[in-house]
Amino acid sequence: MNIPNLIKNDSGLAPYASVIAERIKKIILKEKDLCGDNYLENVANGHLYYGLHKYPDCWFFREKAPFAKAIYFVGDFSGWKTSEKYRMNRINQWDWELKIPAHVLKHGDLYKLIIKWDGGEGERIPAYCRRVVQDTDTKIFSAQVWEPPTKYQWKHTHIKTPDYPLIYEAHTGMSSEEEKVATFDEFRKNVLPRIADAGYNMIQLMAIQEHPYYGSFGYQVSSFFAPSSRFGNPDQLKQLIDEAHGLNIGVIMDIVHSHSVSNEQEGLSRFDGTTDLYFYQGEKGFHSLWNSRCFDYGKNTVLAFLLSNCKYWLEEFRFDGFRFDGVTSMMYYDHGLGRNFTDYSCYFDGTQDDNAIVYLALANKLLHKLNPDVVTIAEDVSGMPGLAAPHADGGIGFDYRMAMGVADFWIKTIVEKPDEMWNTGDIYYELCRKRKDEKTISYAESHDQAMVGDKTIIFRLVDSEMYYSMNVFCENLVIDRGIALHKIIRLASIATAGNGYLNFMGNEFGHPEWIDFPREGNKWSYKYSRRQWSLRDDTNLRYRFLAEFDKAMIALARQENFFQYEPFALSINNEAQVLIFKRGDTVFFFNFNPNESFTDYAIEIDRGYYKIILNSDSPAFNGFDRIDDSYPYPTHVYRKQHLLKVYIPSRTAFVMKKIE
């Protein structure tokens, strides 16, 4: 048996070689079974066949509903009544078709399906529908004909995706300061320039696929091919992406293939009267925690549907990549709930859904065939080995995995340990703990830590003092501590990041409070589902200092390109709470000590002169100006060692670079 590089690179996987080999075999066999004599990219063309399509002299509508007894196409054109004239024709065991005269439908018309089955019937939104809108009064969703007189004209070509993504995670709807749902146009005009100014090279857009409940954060998808109409229309989404490309910023879509909303009228559940057209039969087809439906990844029809969905968003909207949500939930029959993944046996004990793993491998293969520069990121908390390893090495093929443990570590440290007990050895180990054969995206906090019921880093650090003491005229030790640690934590996270970094919208300037979408429990208020940009812009408040530090930090990452080097520890001093390491010519200094500063702190380093290029203690970042940034620091020889001696103030981080 040929031993894949996945095992060669990690001898701990050797006992599971047969399981890994079987997975590789399943991926190969499923692609052959799915494609036959065809190609994977051609199997993913369902969106070009199913749904509503305009031809010069007519419309064609096709739908997959094998257990339906009759399907009627209804809408504005029929007075929402069923008519034999618009009864669909079964063309094979699976598919139905209807030819509609060109004059019957026009751009903007609303329509649905009435599907009848043995023992019942129901209104349904077509599975491949590209445009869904909600009536403002009745709150009912309907499909909408989207065939504007002129197609959107792209102004910019695809960008070359960055080698090291610096991702700005964003939600369109909550991006306005006003208490409302913001639009694609408002995001493009008001937020996109902020992202460009902050220096991020990629945006991760959340909640793109249509979802009935706004408060689900976009994770309860009903119409997989339809951009959420609450933010605008498809052309407005295209313009947002197009203008981002014009700024040389890539756009990643947060894609949800881990489950589907359980709603029947809006979603795919019981689409043709059966519960398992798209989903597993019985209890396996329901996610108990999320109250949603679980796809049956073993069915070729489901694979074709999801692969078509990947291709559609990539080609129709020119997304540069995808962050696959809920990958852990997909890969384990118990969805990973309540499990501690403590050793390798947890990944190969038979509780894994190999159908889902095969799908993820095929999705990655398809996307990289269609666009070799595409970026794919897996959101996985389990640590499945090989998830972000290439297919050729025996992996599943994601480009990156989210380093989700970093954010958990910071929260645990802040909550459970007083400042005096922060252990620099533990910090360095946890931040650098990654698989060597996989690329990762690190973050100090994402949207998860900002949700109601949790707390952002800044809110955990300063709590209620944020309401009273964030102005520049107020001296407050709690705020001073919070601002100092907020900067240090973020710099430590990006400085140790494997291959990229992520930040959620507004967290860079310490956005106050939590995210709480409108719901019955808060009287459907939008007060906490917005971003208060004015706080960042107000020169009388300290938020701007955090924003400026984040901007300088991102600029440093881009200029020095330190991701290409592995961190190398120069000093891990648990007693002093000092951590120093280098990446290439860039040297990072951290003093987590809340009380003690250190004069002439010496480290062995390459001979030369070093200059500070980023300093969290700078007045520009609301620091105390205890270090001379302009001074070139020379090394000194001591017992044949080249030593660099520096002053490291308490609760400070700074970065130096060798200049000669």
Short mmCIF file of N, CA and C in Angstrom, two decimals, residues 350-431:
data_model
loop_
_atom_site.label_atom_id
_atom_site.label_comp_id
_atom_site.label_asym_id
_atom_site.label_seq_id
_atom_site.Cartn_x
_atom_site.Cartn_y
_atom_site.Cartn_z
N GLY A 350 -15.28 5.33 13.61
CA GLY A 350 -16.53 4.89 13.01
C GLY A 350 -17.70 5.81 13.26
N THR A 351 -17.51 6.87 14.06
CA THR A 351 -18.60 7.83 14.29
C THR A 351 -18.58 8.96 13.27
N GLN A 352 -17.67 8.86 12.32
CA GLN A 352 -17.55 9.90 11.29
C GLN A 352 -18.48 9.60 10.12
N ASP A 353 -19.05 10.65 9.57
CA ASP A 353 -19.89 10.50 8.38
C ASP A 353 -18.99 10.61 7.16
N ASP A 354 -18.55 9.46 6.65
CA ASP A 354 -17.65 9.46 5.51
C ASP A 354 -18.30 10.05 4.26
N ASN A 355 -19.64 9.99 4.19
CA ASN A 355 -20.33 10.61 3.05
C ASN A 355 -20.06 12.12 3.02
N ALA A 356 -20.13 12.74 4.21
CA ALA A 356 -19.88 14.18 4.30
C ALA A 356 -18.43 14.49 4.00
N ILE A 357 -17.52 13.67 4.50
CA ILE A 357 -16.09 13.88 4.24
C ILE A 357 -15.80 13.77 2.75
N VAL A 358 -16.43 12.80 2.10
CA VAL A 358 -16.27 12.65 0.64
C VAL A 358 -16.80 13.89 -0.07
N TYR A 359 -17.97 14.38 0.36
CA TYR A 359 -18.50 15.59 -0.27
C TYR A 359 -17.54 16.77 -0.14
N LEU A 360 -17.01 16.98 1.05
CA LEU A 360 -16.09 18.11 1.26
C LEU A 360 -14.86 17.98 0.37
N ALA A 361 -14.37 16.76 0.20
CA ALA A 361 -13.22 16.54 -0.68
C ALA A 361 -13.57 16.86 -2.13
N LEU A 362 -14.75 16.44 -2.57
CA LEU A 362 -15.17 16.70 -3.95
C LEU A 362 -15.45 18.19 -4.17
N ALA A 363 -16.02 18.86 -3.17
CA ALA A 363 -16.28 20.30 -3.30
C ALA A 363 -14.96 21.05 -3.47
N ASN A 364 -13.96 20.68 -2.68
CA ASN A 364 -12.66 21.33 -2.82
C ASN A 364 -12.02 21.04 -4.16
N LYS A 365 -12.15 19.80 -4.62
CA LYS A 365 -11.58 19.45 -5.92
C LYS A 365 -12.25 20.24 -7.03
N LEU A 366 -13.58 20.33 -6.98
CA LEU A 366 -14.33 21.08 -7.99
C LEU A 366 -13.92 22.55 -8.00
N LEU A 367 -13.92 23.18 -6.84
CA LEU A 367 -13.64 24.61 -6.77
C LEU A 367 -12.24 24.93 -7.27
N HIS A 368 -11.27 24.09 -6.95
CA HIS A 368 -9.90 24.35 -7.40
C HIS A 368 -9.71 24.02 -8.88
N LYS A 369 -10.57 23.17 -9.43
CA LYS A 369 -10.56 22.94 -10.87
C LYS A 369 -11.10 24.17 -11.60
N LEU A 370 -12.18 24.73 -11.07
CA LEU A 370 -12.81 25.87 -11.70
C LEU A 370 -11.96 27.13 -11.58
N ASN A 371 -11.28 27.28 -10.45
CA ASN A 371 -10.42 28.44 -10.22
C ASN A 371 -9.27 28.01 -9.33
N PRO A 372 -8.09 27.79 -9.91
CA PRO A 372 -6.94 27.33 -9.11
C PRO A 372 -6.57 28.29 -7.98
N ASP A 373 -6.97 29.56 -8.08
CA ASP A 373 -6.64 30.54 -7.04
C ASP A 373 -7.69 30.65 -5.95
N VAL A 374 -8.74 29.85 -6.03
CA VAL A 374 -9.82 29.96 -5.04
C VAL A 374 -9.29 29.65 -3.65
N VAL A 375 -9.90 30.29 -2.64
CA VAL A 375 -9.53 30.07 -1.25
C VAL A 375 -10.67 29.30 -0.57
N THR A 376 -10.35 28.15 0.03
CA THR A 376 -11.35 27.41 0.78
C THR A 376 -10.88 27.26 2.23
N ILE A 377 -11.81 27.54 3.15
CA ILE A 377 -11.49 27.54 4.58
C ILE A 377 -12.52 26.67 5.31
N ALA A 378 -12.05 25.83 6.19
CA ALA A 378 -12.93 24.95 6.95
C ALA A 378 -13.10 25.47 8.37
N GLU A 379 -14.35 25.58 8.80
CA GLU A 379 -14.65 25.91 10.18
C GLU A 379 -14.86 24.59 10.93
N ASP A 380 -13.84 24.15 11.63
CA ASP A 380 -13.88 22.86 12.32
C ASP A 380 -13.28 23.00 13.71
N VAL A 381 -14.03 22.56 14.72
CA VAL A 381 -13.52 22.63 16.08
C VAL A 381 -12.90 21.30 16.52
N SER A 382 -13.05 20.27 15.71
CA SER A 382 -12.60 18.95 16.14
C SER A 382 -11.12 18.71 15.92
N GLY A 383 -10.53 19.38 14.93
CA GLY A 383 -9.12 19.16 14.61
C GLY A 383 -8.88 17.95 13.75
N MET A 384 -9.85 17.57 12.92
CA MET A 384 -9.71 16.41 12.05
C MET A 384 -8.40 16.48 11.25
N PRO A 385 -7.49 15.52 11.42
CA PRO A 385 -6.23 15.51 10.66
C PRO A 385 -6.49 15.38 9.16
N GLY A 386 -5.77 16.15 8.38
CA GLY A 386 -5.89 16.07 6.94
C GLY A 386 -6.96 16.95 6.34
N LEU A 387 -7.72 17.65 7.17
CA LEU A 387 -8.81 18.48 6.66
C LEU A 387 -8.28 19.53 5.69
N ALA A 388 -7.15 20.15 6.04
CA ALA A 388 -6.57 21.19 5.19
C ALA A 388 -5.28 20.72 4.54
N ALA A 389 -5.20 19.42 4.30
CA ALA A 389 -4.07 18.87 3.55
C ALA A 389 -4.52 18.59 2.12
N PRO A 390 -3.61 18.67 1.15
CA PRO A 390 -3.99 18.45 -0.26
C PRO A 390 -4.48 17.04 -0.50
N HIS A 391 -5.30 16.90 -1.56
CA HIS A 391 -5.78 15.57 -1.94
C HIS A 391 -4.62 14.64 -2.23
N ALA A 392 -3.59 15.18 -2.87
CA ALA A 392 -2.45 14.34 -3.26
C ALA A 392 -1.74 13.76 -2.05
N ASP A 393 -1.89 14.41 -0.88
CA ASP A 393 -1.25 13.92 0.34
C ASP A 393 -2.18 13.03 1.17
N GLY A 394 -3.37 12.80 0.65
CA GLY A 394 -4.34 12.01 1.39
C GLY A 394 -5.29 12.84 2.22
N GLY A 395 -5.33 14.16 1.97
CA GLY A 395 -6.18 15.06 2.74
C GLY A 395 -7.51 15.34 2.07
N ILE A 396 -8.30 16.19 2.71
CA ILE A 396 -9.63 16.53 2.22
C ILE A 396 -9.59 17.73 1.28
N GLY A 397 -8.52 18.53 1.35
CA GLY A 397 -8.29 19.51 0.30
C GLY A 397 -8.59 20.96 0.60
N PHE A 398 -8.99 21.30 1.83
CA PHE A 398 -9.17 22.71 2.14
C PHE A 398 -7.81 23.42 2.11
N ASP A 399 -7.83 24.70 1.75
CA ASP A 399 -6.60 25.48 1.77
C ASP A 399 -6.20 25.87 3.18
N TYR A 400 -7.21 26.14 4.02
CA TYR A 400 -6.95 26.58 5.38
C TYR A 400 -8.00 25.97 6.32
N ARG A 401 -7.63 25.87 7.56
CA ARG A 401 -8.61 25.61 8.61
C ARG A 401 -8.58 26.79 9.58
N MET A 402 -9.72 27.06 10.21
CA MET A 402 -9.78 28.11 11.22
C MET A 402 -9.11 27.61 12.50
N ALA A 403 -8.21 28.39 13.05
CA ALA A 403 -7.57 28.03 14.32
C ALA A 403 -8.50 28.48 15.45
N MET A 404 -9.57 27.72 15.63
CA MET A 404 -10.64 28.15 16.52
C MET A 404 -10.24 28.10 17.99
N GLY A 405 -9.23 27.32 18.31
CA GLY A 405 -8.81 27.21 19.70
C GLY A 405 -8.16 28.47 20.24
N VAL A 406 -7.64 29.33 19.35
CA VAL A 406 -6.96 30.55 19.80
C VAL A 406 -7.93 31.47 20.53
N ALA A 407 -9.10 31.70 19.92
CA ALA A 407 -10.10 32.58 20.57
C ALA A 407 -10.56 31.98 21.89
N ASP A 408 -10.78 30.68 21.92
CA ASP A 408 -11.20 30.03 23.17
C ASP A 408 -10.13 30.18 24.25
N PHE A 409 -8.87 30.08 23.83
CA PHE A 409 -7.77 30.22 24.79
C PHE A 409 -7.74 31.61 25.41
N TRP A 410 -7.91 32.64 24.57
CA TRP A 410 -7.87 34.01 25.11
C TRP A 410 -9.00 34.25 26.10
N ILE A 411 -10.21 33.79 25.76
CA ILE A 411 -11.34 33.99 26.66
C ILE A 411 -11.10 33.25 27.98
N LYS A 412 -10.63 32.02 27.88
CA LYS A 412 -10.36 31.23 29.08
C LYS A 412 -9.31 31.92 29.96
N THR A 413 -8.27 32.45 29.33
CA THR A 413 -7.21 33.13 30.07
C THR A 413 -7.74 34.37 30.78
N ILE A 414 -8.49 35.19 30.05
CA ILE A 414 -9.02 36.43 30.62
C ILE A 414 -9.96 36.14 31.79
N VAL A 415 -10.80 35.14 31.62
CA VAL A 415 -11.84 34.85 32.61
C VAL A 415 -11.27 34.14 33.84
N GLU A 416 -10.36 33.19 33.63
CA GLU A 416 -9.96 32.30 34.71
C GLU A 416 -8.68 32.69 35.44
N LYS A 417 -7.87 33.57 34.84
CA LYS A 417 -6.57 33.86 35.45
C LYS A 417 -6.39 35.35 35.70
N PRO A 418 -5.94 35.71 36.89
CA PRO A 418 -5.56 37.12 37.10
C PRO A 418 -4.34 37.44 36.26
N ASP A 419 -4.13 38.71 35.97
CA ASP A 419 -3.04 39.12 35.08
C ASP A 419 -1.69 38.57 35.52
N GLU A 420 -1.48 38.50 36.83
CA GLU A 420 -0.19 38.05 37.35
C GLU A 420 0.09 36.57 37.05
N MET A 421 -0.96 35.83 36.66
CA MET A 421 -0.82 34.39 36.43
C MET A 421 -0.77 34.04 34.94
N TRP A 422 -0.76 35.04 34.07
CA TRP A 422 -0.68 34.73 32.64
C TRP A 422 0.70 34.15 32.34
N ASN A 423 0.71 32.93 31.84
CA ASN A 423 1.95 32.19 31.63
C ASN A 423 2.38 32.31 30.18
N THR A 424 3.54 32.93 29.94
CA THR A 424 3.97 33.18 28.56
C THR A 424 4.30 31.89 27.81
N GLY A 425 4.74 30.86 28.54
CA GLY A 425 4.99 29.58 27.89
C GLY A 425 3.71 28.98 27.37
N ASP A 426 2.64 29.02 28.19
CA ASP A 426 1.34 28.52 27.75
C ASP A 426 0.81 29.33 26.57
N ILE A 427 0.97 30.65 26.67
CA ILE A 427 0.48 31.52 25.59
C ILE A 427 1.17 31.17 24.27
N TYR A 428 2.48 31.07 24.30
CA TYR A 428 3.23 30.78 23.07
C TYR A 428 2.86 29.40 22.53
N TYR A 429 2.74 28.43 23.42
CA TYR A 429 2.41 27.07 22.98
C TYR A 429 1.03 27.03 22.34
N GLU A 430 0.04 27.62 23.00
CA GLU A 430 -1.33 27.56 22.49
C GLU A 430 -1.48 28.32 21.16
N LEU A 431 -0.81 29.45 21.04
CA LEU A 431 -0.95 30.25 19.82
C LEU A 431 -0.23 29.60 18.64
#
